[in-house]
Every structure is written in C-alpha cells, then in structure tokens.
mmCIF file of C-alpha atoms in Angstrom:
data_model
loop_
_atom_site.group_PDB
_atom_site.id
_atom_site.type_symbol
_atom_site.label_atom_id
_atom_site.label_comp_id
_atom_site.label_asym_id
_atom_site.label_seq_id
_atom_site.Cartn_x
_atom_site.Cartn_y
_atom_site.Cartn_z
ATOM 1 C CA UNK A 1 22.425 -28.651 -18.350
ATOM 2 C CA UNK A 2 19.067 -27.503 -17.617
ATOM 3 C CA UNK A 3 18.103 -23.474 -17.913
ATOM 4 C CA UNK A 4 18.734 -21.487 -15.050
ATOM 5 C CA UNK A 5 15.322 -19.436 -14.051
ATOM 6 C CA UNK A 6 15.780 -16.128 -13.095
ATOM 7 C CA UNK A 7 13.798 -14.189 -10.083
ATOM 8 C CA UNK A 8 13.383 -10.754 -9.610
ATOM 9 C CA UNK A 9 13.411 -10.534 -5.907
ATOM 10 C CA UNK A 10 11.469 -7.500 -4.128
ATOM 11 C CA UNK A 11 12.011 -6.540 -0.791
ATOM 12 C CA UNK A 12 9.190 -4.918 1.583
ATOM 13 C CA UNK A 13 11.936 -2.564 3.658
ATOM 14 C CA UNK A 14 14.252 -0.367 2.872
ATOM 15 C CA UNK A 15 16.658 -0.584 6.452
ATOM 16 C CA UNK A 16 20.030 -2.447 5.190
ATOM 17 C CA UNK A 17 19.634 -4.248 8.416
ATOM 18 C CA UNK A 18 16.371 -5.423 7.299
ATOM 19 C CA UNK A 19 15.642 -9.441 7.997
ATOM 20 C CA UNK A 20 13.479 -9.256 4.947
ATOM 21 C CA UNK A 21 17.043 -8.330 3.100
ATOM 22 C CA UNK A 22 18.728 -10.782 5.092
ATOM 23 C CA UNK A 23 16.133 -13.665 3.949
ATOM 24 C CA UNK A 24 16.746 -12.585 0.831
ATOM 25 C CA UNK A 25 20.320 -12.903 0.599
ATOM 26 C CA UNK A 26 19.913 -16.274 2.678
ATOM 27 C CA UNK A 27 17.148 -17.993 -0.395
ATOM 28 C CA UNK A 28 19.797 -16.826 -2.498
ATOM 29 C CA UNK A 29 22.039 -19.173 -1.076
ATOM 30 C CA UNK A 30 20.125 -21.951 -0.541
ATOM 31 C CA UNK A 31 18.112 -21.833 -4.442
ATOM 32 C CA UNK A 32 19.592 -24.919 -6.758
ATOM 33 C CA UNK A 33 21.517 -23.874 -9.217
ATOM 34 C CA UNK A 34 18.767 -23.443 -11.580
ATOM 35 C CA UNK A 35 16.763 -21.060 -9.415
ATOM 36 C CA UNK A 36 18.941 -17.490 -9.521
ATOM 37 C CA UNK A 37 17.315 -15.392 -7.317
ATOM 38 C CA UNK A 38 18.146 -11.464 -7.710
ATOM 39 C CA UNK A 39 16.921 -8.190 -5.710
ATOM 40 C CA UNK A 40 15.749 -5.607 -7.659
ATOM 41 C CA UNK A 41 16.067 -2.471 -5.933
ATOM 42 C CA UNK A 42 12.716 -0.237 -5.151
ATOM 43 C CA UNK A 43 13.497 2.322 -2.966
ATOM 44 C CA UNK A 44 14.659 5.214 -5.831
ATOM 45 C CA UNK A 45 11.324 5.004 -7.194
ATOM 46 C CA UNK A 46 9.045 8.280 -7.183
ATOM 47 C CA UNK A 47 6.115 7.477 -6.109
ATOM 48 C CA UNK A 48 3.793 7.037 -8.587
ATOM 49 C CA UNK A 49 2.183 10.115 -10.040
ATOM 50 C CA UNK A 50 0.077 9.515 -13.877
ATOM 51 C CA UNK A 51 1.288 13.333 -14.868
ATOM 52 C CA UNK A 52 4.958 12.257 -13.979
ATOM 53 C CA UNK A 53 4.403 9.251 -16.695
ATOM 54 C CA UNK A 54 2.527 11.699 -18.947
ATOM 55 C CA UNK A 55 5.799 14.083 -19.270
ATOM 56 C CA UNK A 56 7.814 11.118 -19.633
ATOM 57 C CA UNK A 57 8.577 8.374 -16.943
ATOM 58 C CA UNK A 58 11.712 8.807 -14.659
ATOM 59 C CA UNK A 59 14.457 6.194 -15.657
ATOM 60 C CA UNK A 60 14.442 4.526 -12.741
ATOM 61 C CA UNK A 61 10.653 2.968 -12.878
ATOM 62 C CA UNK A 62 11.693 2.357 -16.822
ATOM 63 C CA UNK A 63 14.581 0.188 -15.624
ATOM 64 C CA UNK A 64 12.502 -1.441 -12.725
ATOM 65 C CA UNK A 65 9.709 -2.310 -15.332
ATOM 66 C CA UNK A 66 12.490 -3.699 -17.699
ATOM 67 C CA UNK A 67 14.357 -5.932 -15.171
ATOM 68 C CA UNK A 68 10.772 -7.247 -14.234
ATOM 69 C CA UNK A 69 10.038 -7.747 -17.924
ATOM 70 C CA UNK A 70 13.287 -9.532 -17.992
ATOM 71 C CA UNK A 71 12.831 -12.125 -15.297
ATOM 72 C CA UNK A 72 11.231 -15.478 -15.490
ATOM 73 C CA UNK A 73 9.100 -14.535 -12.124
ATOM 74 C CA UNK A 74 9.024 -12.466 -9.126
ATOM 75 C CA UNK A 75 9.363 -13.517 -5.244
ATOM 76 C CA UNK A 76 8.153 -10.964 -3.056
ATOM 77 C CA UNK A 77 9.687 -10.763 0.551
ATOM 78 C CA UNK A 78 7.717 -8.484 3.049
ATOM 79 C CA UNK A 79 7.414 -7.225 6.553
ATOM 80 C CA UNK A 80 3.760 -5.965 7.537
ATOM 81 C CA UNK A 81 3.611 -2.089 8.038
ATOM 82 C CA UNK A 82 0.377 -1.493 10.107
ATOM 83 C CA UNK A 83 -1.864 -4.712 9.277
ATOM 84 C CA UNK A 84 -1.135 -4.104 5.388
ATOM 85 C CA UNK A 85 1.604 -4.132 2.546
ATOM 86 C CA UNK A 86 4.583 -1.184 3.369
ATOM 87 C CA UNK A 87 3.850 1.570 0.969
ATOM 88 C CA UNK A 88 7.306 1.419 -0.817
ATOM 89 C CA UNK A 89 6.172 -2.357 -1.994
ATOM 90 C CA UNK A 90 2.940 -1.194 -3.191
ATOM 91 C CA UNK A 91 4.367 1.755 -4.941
ATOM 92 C CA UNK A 92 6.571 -0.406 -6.683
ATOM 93 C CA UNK A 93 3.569 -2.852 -7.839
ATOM 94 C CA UNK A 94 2.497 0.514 -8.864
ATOM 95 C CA UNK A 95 4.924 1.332 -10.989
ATOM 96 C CA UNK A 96 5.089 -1.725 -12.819
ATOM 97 C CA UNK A 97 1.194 -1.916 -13.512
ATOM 98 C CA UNK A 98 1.588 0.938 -15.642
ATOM 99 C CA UNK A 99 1.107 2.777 -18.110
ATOM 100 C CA UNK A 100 -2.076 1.333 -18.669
ATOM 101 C CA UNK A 101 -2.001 -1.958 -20.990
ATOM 102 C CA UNK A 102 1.760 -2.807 -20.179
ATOM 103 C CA UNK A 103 2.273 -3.930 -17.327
ATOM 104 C CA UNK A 104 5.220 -5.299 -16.625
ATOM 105 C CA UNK A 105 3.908 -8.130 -14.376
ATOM 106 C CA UNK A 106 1.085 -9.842 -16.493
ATOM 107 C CA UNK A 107 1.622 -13.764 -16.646
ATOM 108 C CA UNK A 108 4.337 -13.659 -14.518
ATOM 109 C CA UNK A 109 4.351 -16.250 -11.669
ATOM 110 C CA UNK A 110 4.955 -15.540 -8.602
ATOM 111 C CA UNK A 111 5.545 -16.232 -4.479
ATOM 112 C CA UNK A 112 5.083 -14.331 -1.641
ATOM 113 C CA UNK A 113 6.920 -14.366 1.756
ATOM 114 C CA UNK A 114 6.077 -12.698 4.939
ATOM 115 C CA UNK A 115 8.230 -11.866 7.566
ATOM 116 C CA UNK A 116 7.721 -10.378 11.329
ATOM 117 C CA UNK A 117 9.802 -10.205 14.599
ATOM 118 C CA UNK A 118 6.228 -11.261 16.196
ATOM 119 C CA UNK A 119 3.849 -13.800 15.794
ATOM 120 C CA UNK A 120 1.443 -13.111 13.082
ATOM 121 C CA UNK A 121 4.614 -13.288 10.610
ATOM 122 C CA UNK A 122 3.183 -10.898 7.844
ATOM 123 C CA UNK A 123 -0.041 -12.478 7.319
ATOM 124 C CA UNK A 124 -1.911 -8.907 7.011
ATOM 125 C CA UNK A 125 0.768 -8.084 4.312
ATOM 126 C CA UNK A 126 0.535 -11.045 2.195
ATOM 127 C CA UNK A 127 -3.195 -11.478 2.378
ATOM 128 C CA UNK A 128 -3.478 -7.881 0.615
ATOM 129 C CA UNK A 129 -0.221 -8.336 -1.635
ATOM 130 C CA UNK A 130 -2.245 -11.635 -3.163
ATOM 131 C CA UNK A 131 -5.244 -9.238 -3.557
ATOM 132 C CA UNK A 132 -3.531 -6.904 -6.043
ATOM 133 C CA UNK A 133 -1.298 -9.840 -7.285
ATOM 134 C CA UNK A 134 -5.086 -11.025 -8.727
ATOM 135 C CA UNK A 135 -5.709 -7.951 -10.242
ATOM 136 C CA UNK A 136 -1.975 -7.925 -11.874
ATOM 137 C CA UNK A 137 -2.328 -11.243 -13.187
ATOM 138 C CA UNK A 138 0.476 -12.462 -11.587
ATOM 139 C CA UNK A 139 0.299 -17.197 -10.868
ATOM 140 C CA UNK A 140 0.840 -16.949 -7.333
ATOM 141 C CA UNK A 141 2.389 -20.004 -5.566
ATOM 142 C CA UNK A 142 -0.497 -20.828 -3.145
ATOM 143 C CA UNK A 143 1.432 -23.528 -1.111
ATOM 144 C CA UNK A 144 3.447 -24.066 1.038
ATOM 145 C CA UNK A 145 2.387 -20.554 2.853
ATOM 146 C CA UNK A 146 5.543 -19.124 4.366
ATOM 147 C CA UNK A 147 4.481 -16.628 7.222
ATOM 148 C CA UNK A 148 8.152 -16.540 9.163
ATOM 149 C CA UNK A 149 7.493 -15.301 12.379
ATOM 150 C CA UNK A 150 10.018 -14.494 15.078
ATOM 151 C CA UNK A 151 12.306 -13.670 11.617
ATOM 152 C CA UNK A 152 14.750 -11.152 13.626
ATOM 153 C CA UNK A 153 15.786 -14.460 15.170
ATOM 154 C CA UNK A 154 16.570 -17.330 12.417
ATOM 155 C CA UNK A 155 19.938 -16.122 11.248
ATOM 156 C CA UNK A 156 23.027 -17.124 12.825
ATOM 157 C CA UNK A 157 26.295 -15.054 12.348
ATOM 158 C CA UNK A 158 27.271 -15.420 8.800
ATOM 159 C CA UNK A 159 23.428 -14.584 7.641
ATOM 160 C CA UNK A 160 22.549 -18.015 7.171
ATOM 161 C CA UNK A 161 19.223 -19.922 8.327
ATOM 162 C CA UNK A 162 20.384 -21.595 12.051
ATOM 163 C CA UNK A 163 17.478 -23.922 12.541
ATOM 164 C CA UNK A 164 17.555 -27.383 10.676
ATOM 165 C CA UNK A 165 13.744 -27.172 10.197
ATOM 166 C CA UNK A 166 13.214 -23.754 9.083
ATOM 167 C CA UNK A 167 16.191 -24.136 6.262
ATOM 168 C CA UNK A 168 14.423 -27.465 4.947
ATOM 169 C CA UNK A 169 11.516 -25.951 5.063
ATOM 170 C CA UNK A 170 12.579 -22.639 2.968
ATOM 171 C CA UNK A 171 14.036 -25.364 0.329
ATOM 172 C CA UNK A 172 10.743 -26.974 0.197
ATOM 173 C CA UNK A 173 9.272 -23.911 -0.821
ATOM 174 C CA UNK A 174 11.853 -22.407 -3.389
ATOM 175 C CA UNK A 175 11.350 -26.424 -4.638
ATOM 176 C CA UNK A 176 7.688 -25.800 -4.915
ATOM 177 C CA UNK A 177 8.233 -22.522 -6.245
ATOM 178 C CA UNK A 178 10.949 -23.959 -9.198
ATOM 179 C CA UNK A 179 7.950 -26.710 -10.065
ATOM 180 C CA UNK A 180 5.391 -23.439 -10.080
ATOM 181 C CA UNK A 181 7.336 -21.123 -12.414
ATOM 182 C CA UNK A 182 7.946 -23.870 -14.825
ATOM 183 C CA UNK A 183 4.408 -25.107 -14.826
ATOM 184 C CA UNK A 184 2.826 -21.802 -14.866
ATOM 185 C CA UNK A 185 6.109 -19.242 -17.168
ATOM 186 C CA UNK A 186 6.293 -18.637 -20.804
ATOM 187 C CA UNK A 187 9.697 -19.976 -20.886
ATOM 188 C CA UNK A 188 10.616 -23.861 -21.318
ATOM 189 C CA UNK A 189 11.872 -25.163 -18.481
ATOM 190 C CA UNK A 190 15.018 -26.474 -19.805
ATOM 191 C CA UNK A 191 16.474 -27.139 -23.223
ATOM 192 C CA UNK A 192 15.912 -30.687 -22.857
ATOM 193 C CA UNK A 193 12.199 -30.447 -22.614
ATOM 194 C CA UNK A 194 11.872 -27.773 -25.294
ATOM 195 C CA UNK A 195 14.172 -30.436 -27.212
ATOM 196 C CA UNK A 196 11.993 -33.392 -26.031
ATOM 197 C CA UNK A 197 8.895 -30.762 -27.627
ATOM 198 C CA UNK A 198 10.431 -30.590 -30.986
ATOM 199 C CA UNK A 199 10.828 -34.346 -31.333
ATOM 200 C CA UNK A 200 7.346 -34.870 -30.456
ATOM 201 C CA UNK A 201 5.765 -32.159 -32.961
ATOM 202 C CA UNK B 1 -20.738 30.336 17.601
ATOM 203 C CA UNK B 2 -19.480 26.876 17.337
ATOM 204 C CA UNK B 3 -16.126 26.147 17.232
ATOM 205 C CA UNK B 4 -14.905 24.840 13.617
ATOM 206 C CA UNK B 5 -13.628 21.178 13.605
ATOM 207 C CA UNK B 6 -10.494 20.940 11.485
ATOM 208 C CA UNK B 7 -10.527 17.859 8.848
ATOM 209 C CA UNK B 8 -6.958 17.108 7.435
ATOM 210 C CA UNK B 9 -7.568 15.499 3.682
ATOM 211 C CA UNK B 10 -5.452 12.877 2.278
ATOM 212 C CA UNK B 11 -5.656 12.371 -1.695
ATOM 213 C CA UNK B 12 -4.370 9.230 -2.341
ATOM 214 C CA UNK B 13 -3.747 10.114 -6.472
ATOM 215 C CA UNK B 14 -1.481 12.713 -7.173
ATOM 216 C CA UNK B 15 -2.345 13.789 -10.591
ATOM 217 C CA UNK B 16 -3.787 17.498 -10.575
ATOM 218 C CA UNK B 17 -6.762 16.561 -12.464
ATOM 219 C CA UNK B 18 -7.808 13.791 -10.126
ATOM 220 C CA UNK B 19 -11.076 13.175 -9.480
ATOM 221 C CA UNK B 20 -9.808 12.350 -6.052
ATOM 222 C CA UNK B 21 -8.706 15.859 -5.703
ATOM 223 C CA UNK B 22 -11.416 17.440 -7.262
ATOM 224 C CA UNK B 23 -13.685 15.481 -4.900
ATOM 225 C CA UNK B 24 -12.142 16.755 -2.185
ATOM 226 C CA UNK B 25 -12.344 20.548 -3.218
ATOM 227 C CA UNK B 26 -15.729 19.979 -3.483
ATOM 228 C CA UNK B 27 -16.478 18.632 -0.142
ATOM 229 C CA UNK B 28 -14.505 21.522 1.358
ATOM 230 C CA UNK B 29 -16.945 24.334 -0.474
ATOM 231 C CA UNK B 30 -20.451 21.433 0.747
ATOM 232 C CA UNK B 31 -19.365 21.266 4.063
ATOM 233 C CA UNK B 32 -20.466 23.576 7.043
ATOM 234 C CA UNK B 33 -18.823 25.967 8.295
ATOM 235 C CA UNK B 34 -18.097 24.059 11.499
ATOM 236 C CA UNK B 35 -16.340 21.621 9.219
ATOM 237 C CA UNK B 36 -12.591 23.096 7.787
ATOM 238 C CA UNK B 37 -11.890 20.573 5.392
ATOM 239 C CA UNK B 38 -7.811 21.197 3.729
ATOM 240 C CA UNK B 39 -6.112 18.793 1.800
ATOM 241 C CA UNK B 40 -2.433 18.170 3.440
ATOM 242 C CA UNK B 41 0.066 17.216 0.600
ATOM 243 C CA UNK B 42 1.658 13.516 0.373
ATOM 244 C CA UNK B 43 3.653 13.575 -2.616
ATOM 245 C CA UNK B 44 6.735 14.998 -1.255
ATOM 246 C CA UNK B 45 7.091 12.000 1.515
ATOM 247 C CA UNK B 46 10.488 10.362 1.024
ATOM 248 C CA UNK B 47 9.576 6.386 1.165
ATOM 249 C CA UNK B 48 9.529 5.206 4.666
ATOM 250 C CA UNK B 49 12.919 3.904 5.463
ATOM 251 C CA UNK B 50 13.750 3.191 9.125
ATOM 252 C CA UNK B 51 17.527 4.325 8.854
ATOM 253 C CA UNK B 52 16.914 7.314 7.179
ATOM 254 C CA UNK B 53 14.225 8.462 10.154
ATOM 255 C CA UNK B 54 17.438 7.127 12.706
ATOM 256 C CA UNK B 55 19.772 9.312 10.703
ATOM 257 C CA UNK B 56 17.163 12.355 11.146
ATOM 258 C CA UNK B 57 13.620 12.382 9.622
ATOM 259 C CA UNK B 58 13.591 14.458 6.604
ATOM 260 C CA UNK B 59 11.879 18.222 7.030
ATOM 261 C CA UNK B 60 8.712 16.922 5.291
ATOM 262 C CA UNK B 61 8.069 13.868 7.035
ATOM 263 C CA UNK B 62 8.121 15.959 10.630
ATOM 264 C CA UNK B 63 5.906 18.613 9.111
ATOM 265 C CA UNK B 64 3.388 16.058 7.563
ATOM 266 C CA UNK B 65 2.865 14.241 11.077
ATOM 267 C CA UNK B 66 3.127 17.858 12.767
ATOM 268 C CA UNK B 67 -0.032 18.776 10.553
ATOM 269 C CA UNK B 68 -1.980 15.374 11.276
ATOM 270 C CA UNK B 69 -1.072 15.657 14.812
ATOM 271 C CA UNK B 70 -2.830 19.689 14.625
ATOM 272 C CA UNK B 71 -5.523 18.056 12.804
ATOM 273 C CA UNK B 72 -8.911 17.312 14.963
ATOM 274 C CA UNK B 73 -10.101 14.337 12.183
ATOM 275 C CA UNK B 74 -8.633 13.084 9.119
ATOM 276 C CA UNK B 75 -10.791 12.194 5.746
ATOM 277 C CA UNK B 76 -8.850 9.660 3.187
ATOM 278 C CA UNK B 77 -10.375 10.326 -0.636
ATOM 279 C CA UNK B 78 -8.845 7.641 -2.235
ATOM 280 C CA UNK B 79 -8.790 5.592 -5.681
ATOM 281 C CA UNK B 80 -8.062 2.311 -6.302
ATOM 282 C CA UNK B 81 -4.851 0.938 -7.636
ATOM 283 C CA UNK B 82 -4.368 -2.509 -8.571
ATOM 284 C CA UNK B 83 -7.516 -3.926 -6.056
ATOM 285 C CA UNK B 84 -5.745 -1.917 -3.313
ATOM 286 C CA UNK B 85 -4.549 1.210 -1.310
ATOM 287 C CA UNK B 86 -2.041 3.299 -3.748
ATOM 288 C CA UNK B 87 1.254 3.149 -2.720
ATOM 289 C CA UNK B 88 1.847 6.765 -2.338
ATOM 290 C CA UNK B 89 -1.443 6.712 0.525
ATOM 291 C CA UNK B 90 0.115 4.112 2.249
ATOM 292 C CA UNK B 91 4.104 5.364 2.601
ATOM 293 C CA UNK B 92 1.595 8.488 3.859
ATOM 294 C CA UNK B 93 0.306 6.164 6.374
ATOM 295 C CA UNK B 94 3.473 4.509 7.190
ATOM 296 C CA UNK B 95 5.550 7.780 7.579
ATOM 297 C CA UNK B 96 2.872 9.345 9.793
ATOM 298 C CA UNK B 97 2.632 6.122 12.048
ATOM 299 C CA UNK B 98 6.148 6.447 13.266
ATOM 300 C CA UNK B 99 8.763 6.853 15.050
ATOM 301 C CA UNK B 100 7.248 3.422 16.990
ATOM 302 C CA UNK B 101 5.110 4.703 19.962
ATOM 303 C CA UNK B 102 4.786 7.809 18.144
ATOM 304 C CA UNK B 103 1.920 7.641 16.048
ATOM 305 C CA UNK B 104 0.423 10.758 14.481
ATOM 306 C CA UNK B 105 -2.864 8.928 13.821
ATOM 307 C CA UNK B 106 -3.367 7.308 17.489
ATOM 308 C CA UNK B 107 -7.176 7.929 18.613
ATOM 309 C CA UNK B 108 -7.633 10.750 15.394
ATOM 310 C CA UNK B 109 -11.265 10.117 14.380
ATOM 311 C CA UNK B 110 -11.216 9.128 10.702
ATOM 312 C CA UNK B 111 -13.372 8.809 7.644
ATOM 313 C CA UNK B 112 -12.974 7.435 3.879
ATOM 314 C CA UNK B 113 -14.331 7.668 0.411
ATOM 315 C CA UNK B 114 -13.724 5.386 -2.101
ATOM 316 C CA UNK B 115 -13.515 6.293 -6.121
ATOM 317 C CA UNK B 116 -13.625 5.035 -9.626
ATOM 318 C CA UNK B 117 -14.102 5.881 -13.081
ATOM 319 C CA UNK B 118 -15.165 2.109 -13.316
ATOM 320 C CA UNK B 119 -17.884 0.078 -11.182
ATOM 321 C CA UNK B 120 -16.553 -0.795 -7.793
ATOM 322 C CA UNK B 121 -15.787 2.772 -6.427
ATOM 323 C CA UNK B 122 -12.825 1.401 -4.905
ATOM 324 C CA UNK B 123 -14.225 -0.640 -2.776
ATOM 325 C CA UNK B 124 -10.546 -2.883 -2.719
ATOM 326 C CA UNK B 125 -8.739 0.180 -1.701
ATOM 327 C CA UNK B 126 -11.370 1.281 1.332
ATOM 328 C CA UNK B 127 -11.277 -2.014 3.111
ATOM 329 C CA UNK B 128 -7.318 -2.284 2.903
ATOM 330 C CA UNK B 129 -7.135 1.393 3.917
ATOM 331 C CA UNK B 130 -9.393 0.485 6.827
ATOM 332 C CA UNK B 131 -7.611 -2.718 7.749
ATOM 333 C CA UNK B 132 -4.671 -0.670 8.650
ATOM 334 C CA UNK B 133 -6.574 2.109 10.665
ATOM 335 C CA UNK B 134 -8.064 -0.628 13.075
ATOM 336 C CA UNK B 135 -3.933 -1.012 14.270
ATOM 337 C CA UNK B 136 -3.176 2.530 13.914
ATOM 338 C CA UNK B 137 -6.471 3.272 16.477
ATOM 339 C CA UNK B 138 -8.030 5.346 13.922
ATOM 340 C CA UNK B 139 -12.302 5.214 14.783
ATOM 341 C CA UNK B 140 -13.250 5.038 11.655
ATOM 342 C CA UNK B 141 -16.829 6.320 10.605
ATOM 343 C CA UNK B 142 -18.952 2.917 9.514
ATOM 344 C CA UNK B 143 -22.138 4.628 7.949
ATOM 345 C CA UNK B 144 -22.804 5.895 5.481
ATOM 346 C CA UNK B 145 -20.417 4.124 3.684
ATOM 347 C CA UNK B 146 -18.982 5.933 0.420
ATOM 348 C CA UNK B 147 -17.744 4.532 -2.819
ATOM 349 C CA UNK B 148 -18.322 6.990 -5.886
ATOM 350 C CA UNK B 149 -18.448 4.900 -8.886
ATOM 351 C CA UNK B 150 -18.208 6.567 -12.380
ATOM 352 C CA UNK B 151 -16.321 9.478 -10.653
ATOM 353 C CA UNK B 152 -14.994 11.311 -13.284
ATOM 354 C CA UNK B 153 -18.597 12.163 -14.264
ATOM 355 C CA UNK B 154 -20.103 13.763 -11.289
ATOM 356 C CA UNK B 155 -18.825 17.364 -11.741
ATOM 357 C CA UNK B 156 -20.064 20.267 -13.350
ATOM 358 C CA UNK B 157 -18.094 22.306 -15.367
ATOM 359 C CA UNK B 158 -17.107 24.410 -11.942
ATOM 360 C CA UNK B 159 -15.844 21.449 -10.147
ATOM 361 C CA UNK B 160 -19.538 21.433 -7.818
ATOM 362 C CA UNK B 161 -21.281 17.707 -7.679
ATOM 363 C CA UNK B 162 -23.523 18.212 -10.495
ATOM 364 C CA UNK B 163 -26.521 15.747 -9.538
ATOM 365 C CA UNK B 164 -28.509 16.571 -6.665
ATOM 366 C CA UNK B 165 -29.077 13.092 -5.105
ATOM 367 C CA UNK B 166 -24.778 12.647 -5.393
ATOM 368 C CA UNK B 167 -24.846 16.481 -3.668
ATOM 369 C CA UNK B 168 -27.345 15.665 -0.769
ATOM 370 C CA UNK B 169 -25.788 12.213 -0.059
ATOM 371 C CA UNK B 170 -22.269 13.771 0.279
ATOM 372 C CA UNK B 171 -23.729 16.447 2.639
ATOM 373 C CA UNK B 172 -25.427 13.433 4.563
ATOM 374 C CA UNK B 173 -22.052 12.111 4.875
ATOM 375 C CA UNK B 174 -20.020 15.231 6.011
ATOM 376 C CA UNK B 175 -22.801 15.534 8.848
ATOM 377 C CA UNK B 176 -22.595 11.961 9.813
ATOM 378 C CA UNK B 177 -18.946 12.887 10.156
ATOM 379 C CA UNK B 178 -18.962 15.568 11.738
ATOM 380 C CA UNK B 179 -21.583 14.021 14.411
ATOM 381 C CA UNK B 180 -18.717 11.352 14.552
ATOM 382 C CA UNK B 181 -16.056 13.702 15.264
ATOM 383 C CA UNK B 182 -17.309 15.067 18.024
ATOM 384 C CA UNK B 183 -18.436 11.884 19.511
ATOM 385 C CA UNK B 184 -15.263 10.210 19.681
ATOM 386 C CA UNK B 185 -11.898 13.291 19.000
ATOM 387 C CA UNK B 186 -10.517 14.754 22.048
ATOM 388 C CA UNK B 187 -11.907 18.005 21.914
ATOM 389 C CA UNK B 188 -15.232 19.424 22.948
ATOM 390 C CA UNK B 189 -17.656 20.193 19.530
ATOM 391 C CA UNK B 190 -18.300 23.559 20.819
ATOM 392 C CA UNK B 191 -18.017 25.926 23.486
ATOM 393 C CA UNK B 192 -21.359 26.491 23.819
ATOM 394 C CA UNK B 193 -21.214 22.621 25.213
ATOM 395 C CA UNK B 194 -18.285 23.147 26.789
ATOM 396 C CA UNK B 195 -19.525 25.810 28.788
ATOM 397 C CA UNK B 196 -22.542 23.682 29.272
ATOM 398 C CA UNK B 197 -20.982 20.936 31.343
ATOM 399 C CA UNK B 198 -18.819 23.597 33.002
ATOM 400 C CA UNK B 199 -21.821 25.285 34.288
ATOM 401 C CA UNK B 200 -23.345 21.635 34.921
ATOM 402 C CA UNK B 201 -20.308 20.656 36.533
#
C-alpha cells in the first residue's frame, strides 16, 4: 500500500457557488487514491497587518499556517480578479509567508489552476501567483498548464466534469502533479521506496 | 485661485509605522496646495466575496468606493509582499471594482510608488498593481517612475524626506501628477481655465 499524499487545496473565491469550488470538489473526485486533495479554508483570515502578528497572531492564520505545514503540497485553484490574483488568495500567501523566517510554504511543491467563464481562463492570475510562488520557494508544476476557460460550463448536474476530454485531461495533470510532489517533497513517496532506500544504504 | 485637485491615497501596509504610510504623510505636507493628498483607510474591507455584496455590501465597502468615486485621482504607495501586490491592496482593488459595471476606479487618473527597505523598491508589486489598472481603465502616470529603495531610511526625525535630491524628485513627481491629472480626470484644473474656454467658447 503506497502513502497517500496529502494537498492543501486553496481556492481563489469565496461565492459557495464558485466553479473554482466546484473544480475543487470535482479533482477531489477524480485524484487516485494516493493523491487526497483537501480545501483549506481562507476567507476568515484578517488581512494581514505586521502589528496584528506583533500582539500575537489571530488563531485562524496560526491554524492556516499549520494545516499548510502539515500537507505534503499545495494546489492552488483561481479565478482572475481584474488581470491579477483575487486579493483574498494573495492575503492568504500572505499570511503564510510570515512571520519572517517561517514560512509555512518553503519547499513545498506545488500546482496552479486557473479558471474563467471567458476565454483567457485565468492566465493573468496564474502568471502573477507563479511570480510570488518564486519568491516563496514553493516547486511549481510547470506542465501541463491548465488555464480552464469557459469553466462555468464543464460541470454537469451532480458537479462532475461532463466532457470526456477535459476529465482526461484534469487526470493527466493531477498524474503529473502526483510524479511532481514525489520528485520534488520531503516525504518518501511510499513505504516501499523508503524500504527499497534502507536496503540499498 | 485654482481649484484644489483631490488625491485619494491607498497604503497598501497596514502597520502604523509603515514607511508606506509615513511616505504618504509626507507627500501630503510636499505637495501644492492645488494637490489635497488624504489617505482613505483599507484595513476594515471585509474580503471580497460575491454573495456577501448580493446579500447587501457591508457599510464599509459602500463608503470606501463612495470616497474613490468623490476622489478626482487616486495615488497607490505600496510595498512589496512576496514579489507582488499585498493582499490587503488588492481585496482594496477588488472591492472597489464592483458590483460588475460598477467600477469605482473606471477612467480615475492614477499614480504609484513603489517601496522597500531592501533593493528593488518594489518594483514586483508596481507592475502587478499596474497590470490590473490597465482592465480597471485606470490612466496610469508612466514618468517619472517611482520605486524608493532603502525606504525606511529617508526620513528625518519629523517624518519630512530628509535628503534633498529624494525631496526634489518627489516634488518632480507630485507635479508630473498633477500635470497628469488634469490632462486626462473629468474635471477642469481650474476655473480660471474653465472660465477661459467659456469666454473662448
């Protein structure tokens, strides 16, 4: 039985209706068994103020930075709010950079998905989410790019992906992703090859 | 006697001993008097959420777009977080760009600064920041550009810019503006020109 990697899941909108939610919920479902993807919730986070940490930092962004600690790698999910990353995702990458010399995302691989009812799907977004994502030291999956654009209309009723293509194509990428976080993660990918790392020493 | 050009200023750290905020008091005491510079507040904005604003924007949110909206320019003073815009400038940006078609920002003539204590002078955060004013129709004053590097050094003990060349560069810049403003806002610079054409007219 191989180790199950954990993802901290981060999701660009607040709206419940959101199709970044719904995508979400719908990699959830399609990740292998050893891929557990899990949202983290960002929307009950002040937003960032040093004095705030100063006095003693809120609970909430001690629990966000300690279930990002916790997982084996982040996927972030994310509409584009005026050519750019929303401000509740960037207040949350925020949040987890600090305080200074701990932040909660160093080493920790990552993928980024972009989402839009029009064409560009999220490309603004992304493109500035990878900039910070250098600066936080956080592997980021370069390929395959996932830009989903028309995403208001790839669900069918029961939240699920309705095209063929697009669903095999999602695999692919939470594939590529699983082969990412194991070559690039602290953690062995399975007991097996830790074992197999033992035997060799 | 001209009429005064009102400058709405975003800081985009909210720590009361920002140099960000410091910077910006001292612009408002360099800059003429036909130049009102006033910092509007953005640490009280409720991240954006879609079905909160369809449930009834909170009090703040309507009074931070009422202020932009009363505003004749805007000036962003902002740092650098993590290589780009801090999150709690851009939920400012998002909140004031909607309800969709009801942008606060639409044809406001704009200007930034960029700060750090380091190098760069956050140059990451300016060309973000001004990635998402091209969609939100913000002109945005090209020259001279500003990014303060080592800015936690360049006041006095009275919060003035203590070197001269900083001083006369940032007065440069606040005319350059203000020549901007009144070549592409709404409102007539003066009434002295405004009588002008209606005496031409």
């Amino acid at each position: 039985m191989s180790l199950s990697r954990h993802v901290a899941v981060l999701v660009g909108s607040l709206r419940k209706e959101s199709v970044n939610r719904k995508l979400a919920l719908a990699l959830e479902k399609l990740a292998p068994a050893s891929l557990r993807l899990e949202i983290v919730g960002i929307g009950d986070l002040p937003l960032y103020n040093q004095d705030v940490e100063d006095q003693g930092a809120p609970a909430s962004w001690v629990q966000f930075r300690d279930r990002i600690r916790a997982a084996d790698a982040v996927l972030f999910i994310t509409p584009e709010y005026n050519r750019s990353v929303p401000g509740v995702l960037k207040n949350a990458l925020d949040v987890g950079s600090r305080p200074y010399g701990k932040s909660a995302w160093n080493g920790k691989p990552g993928a980024v998905v972009g989402t839009s009812p029009g064409m560009f799907g999220g490309f603004g977004a992304v493109h500035h989410l990878r900039q910070s994502l250098v600066s936080l030291n956080v592997p980021v999956l370069q390929q395959p790019e996932v830009y989903l654009s028309g995403a208001d209309k790839i669900f069918d009723a029961y939240g699920n992906i309705a095209n063929e293509s697009t669903r095999s194509f999602l695999q692919e990428f939470l594939h590529a992703f699983e082969v990412w976080i194991d070559k690039t993660g602290v953690r062995p990918a399975s007991p097996d090859k830790a074992g197999q790392e033992l035997v060799r020493a």
